[in-house]
Amino acid sequence: MNARAGYVPPPYPYDRLDELKPLAERHDGGLVDLSIGTPVDPPAPAVLAALGASDSERGYPPSIGTPELREAATRWCTERLSVQVDADAEVAATIGSKEFVAGLPHWLRLRTPERDTVLFPEISYPSYAMGAELAGCRAVPVPADEHWSIQLDAISDADAERALVLWVNTPGNPAGGLDDLDAAARWGRERDVPVFSDECYAEFTWDGPPRTILTPASAATAGDSTGGDERGAESGSSVRAEVDGVVAVHSLSKRSNLAGVRVGFYAGDPELVHFLREVRKHAGFMVPGPAQAAAVAALADQVHVAAQRERYRNRLERLARIVGRFGPEPALPRGGFYLWAAAPDGDAWAFTRTLLSEAGILVSPGEFYGPAAADRVRVAAVLTDDALDMVESRLG
């Protein structure tokens, strides 16, 4: 059959690393893959028990999420983010977060067909740009400052007028930056542009407490601003979320080591949430019932998250020293569990090969996260402590 002259998907970025993997074969224990942020630690036992005992396998799960899941999400928002959202009108479930990120431009263009532009951080997870491409939209990157925070004043008036959505990501993947989410919300409201905030790494915020675009400015700066508050809203106080024109996106993939279960939620502007709920119902987007039950259990437990925070912080510190043996030692991120390391001589692919051949670790060249990142590599702290000990022993 002759190939049609239609859309040809680009190579999946991480598939491009396969040909390099044999460089690690000379090391005892083989390859240690730090290129993709796949969790390696066990989920909490109570979460696994809920996954296996929900008795929800036979029926179709509600697309918007069970009442129990939406209530659990709202309680978590109150306890960890100090904001109150309405479980009935302002929250819905997602199948993880990647499908939501990639599909959003298509759905929003149905809502606002006269707009065609997706704004997103210049150095970022590739699904923001790919979602725009798959929807036939313009993908317009927004530059970051020296702290890897988005520069809203760099957005032109012409792009703002055509914008379907502005994406922000805090903590950012790959660089770990923290954005001024209140400023982003204000920018969107002034221009009638929906702002969607990818907050999937919120639990791994090291510089201050978790941040959310749903929080008014007065609440966003509350609490300890220096140490990464592990307890969240310890006083129990919260404020009604400011949801006009904004939506926050969360996932349990990294927070609770449930990437294979594919469950998350979005919360915010009731008009946007209602529109997306209805479109997704018709398209058949449904989180499986057992996954929703597991999410309820996971959101109710903060103990396993505190333990995971400690693991990632320790691994980041140790990995920074390892990477620093072959180039500049990277600074620890303000959030997330990735090191964003400068490549010697600005050659990320050469640095990737060096780390593979000398230490047996596979990292991601920065160009996967945008052309402006071609001189760096991303190192994911997703290895067990035993594997980390093995890598350190290779280096003597």
Short mmCIF file of C-alpha atoms in Angstrom, two decimals:
data_model
loop_
_atom_site.label_atom_id
_atom_site.label_comp_id
_atom_site.label_asym_id
_atom_site.label_seq_id
_atom_site.Cartn_x
_atom_site.Cartn_y
_atom_site.Cartn_z
CA MET A 1 0.00 0.00 0.00
CA ASN A 2 1.32 3.44 -0.92
CA ALA A 3 2.04 5.73 1.99
CA ARG A 4 -0.26 8.73 2.25
CA ALA A 5 1.21 12.21 2.28
CA GLY A 6 -0.26 13.02 5.68
CA TYR A 7 1.16 13.66 9.10
CA VAL A 8 4.32 11.73 9.95
CA PRO A 9 4.98 11.52 13.70
CA PRO A 10 8.51 12.48 14.70
CA PRO A 11 10.72 9.92 16.44
CA TYR A 12 9.87 9.56 20.11
CA PRO A 13 12.74 11.41 21.85
CA TYR A 14 13.76 8.70 24.27
CA ASP A 15 13.85 6.03 21.54
CA ARG A 16 16.85 7.89 20.15
CA LEU A 17 18.89 6.75 23.15
CA ASP A 18 18.57 3.03 22.41
CA GLU A 19 21.62 2.91 20.17
CA LEU A 20 23.80 4.34 22.98
CA LYS A 21 22.84 1.80 25.64
CA PRO A 22 25.52 -0.78 24.67
CA LEU A 23 28.17 1.72 25.87
CA ALA A 24 27.31 0.66 29.44
CA GLU A 25 27.78 -3.06 28.87
CA ARG A 26 31.37 -3.15 30.18
CA HIS A 27 30.19 -2.27 33.69
CA ASP A 28 29.26 -4.96 36.21
CA GLY A 29 25.55 -4.63 36.75
CA GLY A 30 25.06 -3.06 33.33
CA LEU A 31 23.04 -0.01 32.45
CA VAL A 32 21.47 2.28 35.06
CA ASP A 33 18.79 4.21 33.19
CA LEU A 34 18.28 7.74 34.52
CA SER A 35 16.88 9.12 31.27
CA ILE A 36 13.16 8.74 32.05
CA GLY A 37 11.54 9.61 35.36
CA THR A 38 10.14 6.13 35.99
CA PRO A 39 9.61 5.54 39.74
CA VAL A 40 11.56 2.62 41.18
CA ASP A 41 10.33 2.66 44.78
CA PRO A 42 7.34 0.62 46.02
CA PRO A 43 3.87 2.12 46.42
CA ALA A 44 2.43 2.19 49.92
CA PRO A 45 0.92 -1.18 50.99
CA ALA A 46 -2.47 0.41 51.73
CA VAL A 47 -2.58 1.77 48.18
CA LEU A 48 -1.86 -1.65 46.69
CA ALA A 49 -4.49 -3.18 48.93
CA ALA A 50 -7.07 -0.66 47.70
CA LEU A 51 -6.06 -1.34 44.10
CA GLY A 52 -6.74 -5.04 44.50
CA ALA A 53 -9.88 -4.94 46.61
CA SER A 54 -12.09 -2.24 45.06
CA ASP A 55 -14.60 -4.66 43.51
CA SER A 56 -15.02 -2.09 40.73
CA GLU A 57 -13.77 -4.15 37.80
CA ARG A 58 -17.10 -5.03 36.22
CA GLY A 59 -18.73 -1.66 35.84
CA TYR A 60 -17.78 1.39 33.79
CA PRO A 61 -16.09 3.97 36.01
CA PRO A 62 -17.35 7.57 35.94
CA SER A 63 -15.28 9.63 33.52
CA ILE A 64 -15.20 12.62 35.85
CA GLY A 65 -13.98 10.47 38.74
CA THR A 66 -15.89 8.81 41.53
CA PRO A 67 -17.26 11.06 44.26
CA GLU A 68 -14.73 9.45 46.60
CA LEU A 69 -11.81 10.36 44.33
CA ARG A 70 -12.97 13.94 43.84
CA GLU A 71 -13.52 14.37 47.58
CA ALA A 72 -10.06 12.92 48.27
CA ALA A 73 -8.56 15.37 45.80
CA THR A 74 -10.28 18.32 47.44
CA ARG A 75 -9.14 17.22 50.91
CA TRP A 76 -5.57 16.91 49.62
CA CYS A 77 -5.77 20.40 48.11
CA THR A 78 -6.89 21.76 51.48
CA GLU A 79 -4.29 19.89 53.52
CA ARG A 80 -1.27 20.30 51.23
CA LEU A 81 -2.00 23.41 49.17
CA SER A 82 -4.16 25.32 51.69
CA VAL A 83 -6.92 25.92 49.15
CA GLN A 84 -10.57 24.88 49.01
CA VAL A 85 -12.09 23.64 45.75
CA ASP A 86 -15.56 22.28 45.02
CA ALA A 87 -15.51 18.52 44.40
CA ASP A 88 -18.80 18.67 42.50
CA ALA A 89 -18.02 21.50 40.08
CA GLU A 90 -14.26 22.13 40.03
CA VAL A 91 -12.50 18.73 40.02
CA ALA A 92 -12.27 15.80 37.59
CA ALA A 93 -10.07 12.76 36.99
CA THR A 94 -7.37 12.24 34.36
CA ILE A 95 -5.64 9.13 33.07
CA GLY A 96 -2.34 10.24 34.52
CA SER A 97 -1.40 13.67 33.21
CA LYS A 98 0.41 13.14 29.90
CA GLU A 99 -2.74 12.35 27.91
CA PHE A 100 -4.35 15.46 29.38
CA VAL A 101 -1.40 17.68 28.47
CA ALA A 102 -1.18 16.32 24.93
CA GLY A 103 -4.94 16.39 24.29
CA LEU A 104 -5.80 19.77 25.79
CA PRO A 105 -5.10 21.96 22.70
CA HIS A 106 -7.47 19.85 20.58
CA TRP A 107 -10.28 20.18 23.12
CA LEU A 108 -9.74 23.89 23.74
CA ARG A 109 -9.77 24.58 20.03
CA LEU A 110 -13.24 23.07 19.89
CA ARG A 111 -14.20 25.61 22.53
CA THR A 112 -12.40 28.59 20.94
CA PRO A 113 -11.82 27.80 17.23
CA GLU A 114 -10.68 31.32 16.39
CA ARG A 115 -7.50 30.83 18.46
CA ASP A 116 -4.62 28.60 17.40
CA THR A 117 -1.59 29.12 19.66
CA VAL A 118 -0.23 27.13 22.61
CA LEU A 119 2.20 29.00 24.84
CA PHE A 120 4.53 26.88 26.98
CA PRO A 121 7.92 27.09 28.72
CA GLU A 122 10.83 27.17 26.29
CA ILE A 123 12.66 24.47 28.28
CA SER A 124 10.05 21.90 29.18
CA TYR A 125 8.54 18.46 28.90
CA PRO A 126 8.00 17.80 25.15
CA SER A 127 4.28 17.01 25.43
CA TYR A 128 3.30 20.70 25.59
CA ALA A 129 4.70 21.33 22.12
CA MET A 130 3.60 17.95 20.79
CA GLY A 131 0.04 18.55 21.98
CA ALA A 132 -0.03 21.75 19.94
CA GLU A 133 1.39 19.98 16.90
CA LEU A 134 -1.12 17.13 17.09
CA ALA A 135 -3.98 19.63 17.26
CA GLY A 136 -2.72 21.60 14.26
CA CYS A 137 -1.86 24.57 16.46
CA ARG A 138 1.12 26.90 16.67
CA ALA A 139 3.54 25.88 19.41
CA VAL A 140 5.16 29.05 20.78
CA PRO A 141 7.83 28.62 23.47
CA VAL A 142 8.20 31.28 26.17
CA PRO A 143 11.77 31.99 27.39
CA ALA A 144 12.93 31.29 30.93
CA ASP A 145 15.09 33.49 33.13
CA GLU A 146 18.34 32.52 34.81
CA HIS A 147 16.38 30.69 37.53
CA TRP A 148 14.46 28.61 34.94
CA SER A 149 11.23 30.51 35.63
CA ILE A 150 8.93 31.52 32.77
CA GLN A 151 9.24 35.12 31.52
CA LEU A 152 5.69 36.30 30.92
CA ASP A 153 6.84 39.70 29.66
CA ALA A 154 8.52 37.93 26.71
CA ILE A 155 5.14 36.93 25.25
CA SER A 156 4.24 39.19 22.34
CA ASP A 157 0.83 40.85 22.12
CA ALA A 158 0.23 39.08 18.81
CA ASP A 159 0.83 35.64 20.33
CA ALA A 160 -1.28 36.47 23.37
CA GLU A 161 -4.22 37.45 21.14
CA ARG A 162 -4.05 34.07 19.38
CA ALA A 163 -3.41 31.99 22.52
CA LEU A 164 -5.65 29.06 23.33
CA VAL A 165 -3.75 28.35 26.51
CA LEU A 166 -0.66 29.24 28.50
CA TRP A 167 1.03 26.29 30.17
CA VAL A 168 3.18 26.79 33.25
CA ASN A 169 5.03 24.02 35.08
CA THR A 170 6.03 24.26 38.75
CA PRO A 171 8.32 22.64 39.80
CA GLY A 172 9.55 22.55 36.24
CA ASN A 173 10.65 19.52 34.29
CA PRO A 174 13.56 19.33 33.48
CA ALA A 175 15.20 22.32 35.15
CA GLY A 176 13.37 22.42 38.49
CA GLY A 177 12.37 26.08 38.25
CA LEU A 178 9.52 27.64 40.23
CA ASP A 179 7.23 30.12 38.49
CA ASP A 180 5.34 33.09 39.91
CA LEU A 181 1.98 31.37 39.58
CA ASP A 182 0.01 34.35 40.83
CA ALA A 183 1.56 36.48 38.09
CA ALA A 184 0.74 33.82 35.50
CA ALA A 185 -2.89 33.70 36.64
CA ARG A 186 -3.12 37.49 36.51
CA TRP A 187 -1.55 37.55 33.02
CA GLY A 188 -4.16 35.09 31.75
CA ARG A 189 -7.13 36.87 33.32
CA GLU A 190 -6.08 40.21 31.87
CA ARG A 191 -5.95 38.70 28.36
CA ASP A 192 -8.75 36.14 28.58
CA VAL A 193 -6.26 33.28 28.07
CA PRO A 194 -6.80 30.10 30.13
CA VAL A 195 -3.72 29.23 32.20
CA PHE A 196 -3.10 25.57 32.93
CA SER A 197 -0.54 24.79 35.61
CA ASP A 198 1.24 21.42 35.57
CA GLU A 199 1.92 20.82 39.27
CA CYS A 200 2.66 17.10 39.17
CA TYR A 201 5.94 17.56 41.10
CA ALA A 202 4.44 19.81 43.77
CA GLU A 203 5.26 17.38 46.59
CA PHE A 204 8.94 17.62 45.66
CA THR A 205 9.28 21.38 46.11
CA TRP A 206 12.52 22.05 47.94
CA ASP A 207 12.40 25.86 48.08
CA GLY A 208 9.37 26.61 50.25
CA PRO A 209 6.01 24.82 50.47
CA PRO A 210 4.16 23.34 47.48
CA ARG A 211 2.78 25.98 45.13
CA THR A 212 -0.43 26.06 43.14
CA ILE A 213 -1.98 28.43 40.66
CA LEU A 214 -5.23 28.08 42.61
CA THR A 215 -3.79 29.98 45.56
CA PRO A 216 -4.25 33.76 45.88
CA ALA A 217 -1.02 35.71 46.25
CA SER A 218 -1.47 36.19 49.99
CA ALA A 219 -1.63 32.42 50.54
CA ALA A 220 1.05 31.45 48.05
CA THR A 221 3.79 32.94 50.21
CA ALA A 222 2.49 31.63 53.54
CA GLY A 223 4.53 29.23 55.64
CA ASP A 224 8.22 28.45 55.70
CA SER A 225 9.83 29.88 52.55
CA THR A 226 13.22 28.25 52.93
CA GLY A 227 13.03 24.58 53.71
CA GLY A 228 10.32 22.83 51.73
CA ASP A 229 7.45 22.37 54.19
CA GLU A 230 6.75 18.63 54.36
CA ARG A 231 3.66 19.05 56.49
CA GLY A 232 1.73 21.40 54.23
CA ALA A 233 -0.99 23.41 55.95
CA GLU A 234 -0.03 22.39 59.47
CA SER A 235 -2.34 24.97 61.02
CA GLY A 236 -5.32 23.50 59.16
CA SER A 237 -6.17 26.91 57.69
CA SER A 238 -7.08 27.25 54.03
CA VAL A 239 -8.63 29.78 51.69
CA ARG A 240 -11.21 29.53 48.97
CA ALA A 241 -9.25 28.90 45.76
CA GLU A 242 -9.10 31.66 43.16
CA VAL A 243 -10.13 29.59 40.12
CA ASP A 244 -11.23 32.12 37.50
CA GLY A 245 -9.47 31.25 34.24
CA VAL A 246 -7.01 28.75 35.74
CA VAL A 247 -6.73 24.99 36.10
CA ALA A 248 -4.17 23.00 38.12
CA VAL A 249 -3.14 19.51 36.98
CA HIS A 250 -1.91 16.86 39.42
CA SER A 251 -0.83 13.25 39.15
CA LEU A 252 -0.07 10.39 41.52
CA SER A 253 2.55 8.88 39.21
CA LYS A 254 5.53 10.42 40.99
CA ARG A 255 3.99 11.44 44.32
CA SER A 256 2.93 7.86 45.11
CA ASN A 257 5.02 5.74 42.69
CA LEU A 258 1.92 4.88 40.65
CA ALA A 259 3.04 5.71 37.11
CA GLY A 260 1.73 2.36 35.88
CA VAL A 261 -1.72 2.93 37.37
CA ARG A 262 -2.33 6.16 35.38
CA VAL A 263 -4.42 8.37 37.61
CA GLY A 264 -4.49 12.08 38.40
CA PHE A 265 -6.89 14.99 38.54
CA TYR A 266 -7.42 18.56 37.39
CA ALA A 267 -9.09 21.34 39.37
CA GLY A 268 -10.03 24.94 38.78
CA ASP A 269 -12.35 27.18 36.78
CA PRO A 270 -15.80 25.52 36.83
CA GLU A 271 -16.63 26.54 33.24
CA LEU A 272 -13.39 25.06 31.91
CA VAL A 273 -13.72 21.96 34.09
CA HIS A 274 -17.32 21.41 32.96
CA PHE A 275 -16.39 21.76 29.28
CA LEU A 276 -13.49 19.34 29.59
CA ARG A 277 -15.56 16.88 31.62
CA GLU A 278 -18.23 16.75 28.92
CA VAL A 279 -15.80 16.42 26.00
CA ARG A 280 -13.88 13.69 27.78
CA LYS A 281 -17.08 11.79 28.58
CA HIS A 282 -17.96 11.64 24.90
CA ALA A 283 -14.42 10.55 24.01
CA GLY A 284 -14.47 7.73 26.56
CA PHE A 285 -11.65 8.93 28.79
CA MET A 286 -12.12 6.91 32.00
CA VAL A 287 -9.69 6.10 34.80
CA PRO A 288 -10.25 2.40 35.66
CA GLY A 289 -12.21 1.84 38.86
CA PRO A 290 -9.40 0.04 40.72
CA ALA A 291 -7.03 2.89 39.87
CA GLN A 292 -9.49 5.42 41.28
CA ALA A 293 -9.76 3.40 44.50
CA ALA A 294 -5.97 3.31 44.77
CA ALA A 295 -5.84 7.06 44.27
CA VAL A 296 -8.27 7.64 47.13
CA ALA A 297 -5.99 5.67 49.45
CA ALA A 298 -2.86 7.39 48.17
CA LEU A 299 -4.21 10.91 48.57
CA ALA A 300 -5.22 10.14 52.14
CA ASP A 301 -1.69 9.14 53.17
CA GLN A 302 1.15 11.64 53.47
CA VAL A 303 3.58 9.37 55.32
CA HIS A 304 4.76 7.54 52.20
CA VAL A 305 5.22 10.88 50.41
CA ALA A 306 7.45 12.23 53.17
CA ALA A 307 9.59 9.10 52.89
CA GLN A 308 9.82 9.53 49.12
CA ARG A 309 10.87 13.15 49.51
CA GLU A 310 13.73 12.05 51.74
CA ARG A 311 14.84 9.42 49.23
CA TYR A 312 14.89 11.84 46.33
CA ARG A 313 16.69 14.56 48.24
CA ASN A 314 19.44 12.13 49.25
CA ARG A 315 19.77 10.72 45.75
CA LEU A 316 19.97 14.16 44.17
CA GLU A 317 22.84 15.10 46.44
CA ARG A 318 24.75 11.90 45.70
CA LEU A 319 24.11 12.05 41.95
CA ALA A 320 25.28 15.67 41.82
CA ARG A 321 28.66 14.56 43.15
CA ILE A 322 28.83 11.72 40.61
CA VAL A 323 27.98 13.94 37.65
CA GLY A 324 30.43 16.53 38.98
CA ARG A 325 33.30 14.11 38.42
CA PHE A 326 32.85 14.47 34.65
CA GLY A 327 31.83 18.11 34.35
CA PRO A 328 30.59 21.04 36.44
CA GLU A 329 28.79 19.79 39.54
CA PRO A 330 25.12 20.65 39.00
CA ALA A 331 23.19 22.71 41.49
CA LEU A 332 20.33 21.00 43.26
CA PRO A 333 16.94 21.95 41.77
CA ARG A 334 14.43 24.23 43.47
CA GLY A 335 11.92 21.46 42.89
CA GLY A 336 11.52 18.05 41.27
CA PHE A 337 13.89 15.11 41.24
CA TYR A 338 16.03 15.91 38.22
CA LEU A 339 19.51 17.38 37.98
CA TRP A 340 19.88 19.89 35.15
CA ALA A 341 23.56 19.61 34.40
CA ALA A 342 25.68 21.75 32.09
CA ALA A 343 27.63 19.71 29.53
CA PRO A 344 31.37 20.33 29.15
CA ASP A 345 31.97 22.36 25.98
CA GLY A 346 28.19 22.61 25.56
CA ASP A 347 27.97 19.18 23.88
CA ALA A 348 25.12 17.30 25.57
CA TRP A 349 25.35 14.21 23.38
CA ALA A 350 29.08 13.85 24.06
CA PHE A 351 28.41 14.24 27.80
CA THR A 352 25.69 11.60 27.58
CA ARG A 353 28.17 9.18 25.99
CA THR A 354 30.80 9.97 28.62
CA LEU A 355 28.44 9.26 31.52
CA LEU A 356 27.36 6.02 29.86
CA SER A 357 30.84 4.72 29.14
CA GLU A 358 32.51 5.91 32.37
CA ALA A 359 29.73 5.45 34.94
CA GLY A 360 27.18 3.26 33.14
CA ILE A 361 24.37 5.79 33.65
CA LEU A 362 22.06 6.91 30.85
CA VAL A 363 20.80 10.50 30.94
CA SER A 364 18.72 12.62 28.56
CA PRO A 365 20.33 15.21 26.24
CA GLY A 366 18.81 18.60 26.84
CA GLU A 367 17.54 19.06 23.28
CA PHE A 368 14.70 16.68 24.18
CA TYR A 369 13.31 19.61 26.19
CA GLY A 370 13.72 22.31 23.56
CA PRO A 371 16.43 23.74 21.28
CA ALA A 372 17.48 26.23 23.96
CA ALA A 373 18.53 23.33 26.20
CA ALA A 374 21.00 21.67 23.84
CA ASP A 375 23.98 22.36 26.13
CA ARG A 376 22.64 20.44 29.15
CA VAL A 377 21.56 16.97 30.24
CA ARG A 378 18.77 15.84 32.54
CA VAL A 379 19.59 13.27 35.21
CA ALA A 380 16.61 11.60 36.90
CA ALA A 381 17.11 10.44 40.49
CA VAL A 382 15.16 7.27 39.78
CA LEU A 383 17.50 4.55 40.98
CA THR A 384 17.38 2.48 44.11
CA ASP A 385 19.92 3.11 46.84
CA ASP A 386 21.56 -0.20 45.96
CA ALA A 387 21.95 0.92 42.35
CA LEU A 388 23.37 4.22 43.53
CA ASP A 389 25.88 2.39 45.70
CA MET A 390 26.86 0.31 42.65
CA VAL A 391 27.44 3.41 40.49
CA GLU A 392 29.56 5.00 43.21
CA SER A 393 31.61 1.83 43.56
CA ARG A 394 32.37 1.89 39.83
CA LEU A 395 34.06 5.22 40.28
CA GLY A 396 36.18 4.11 43.23
#
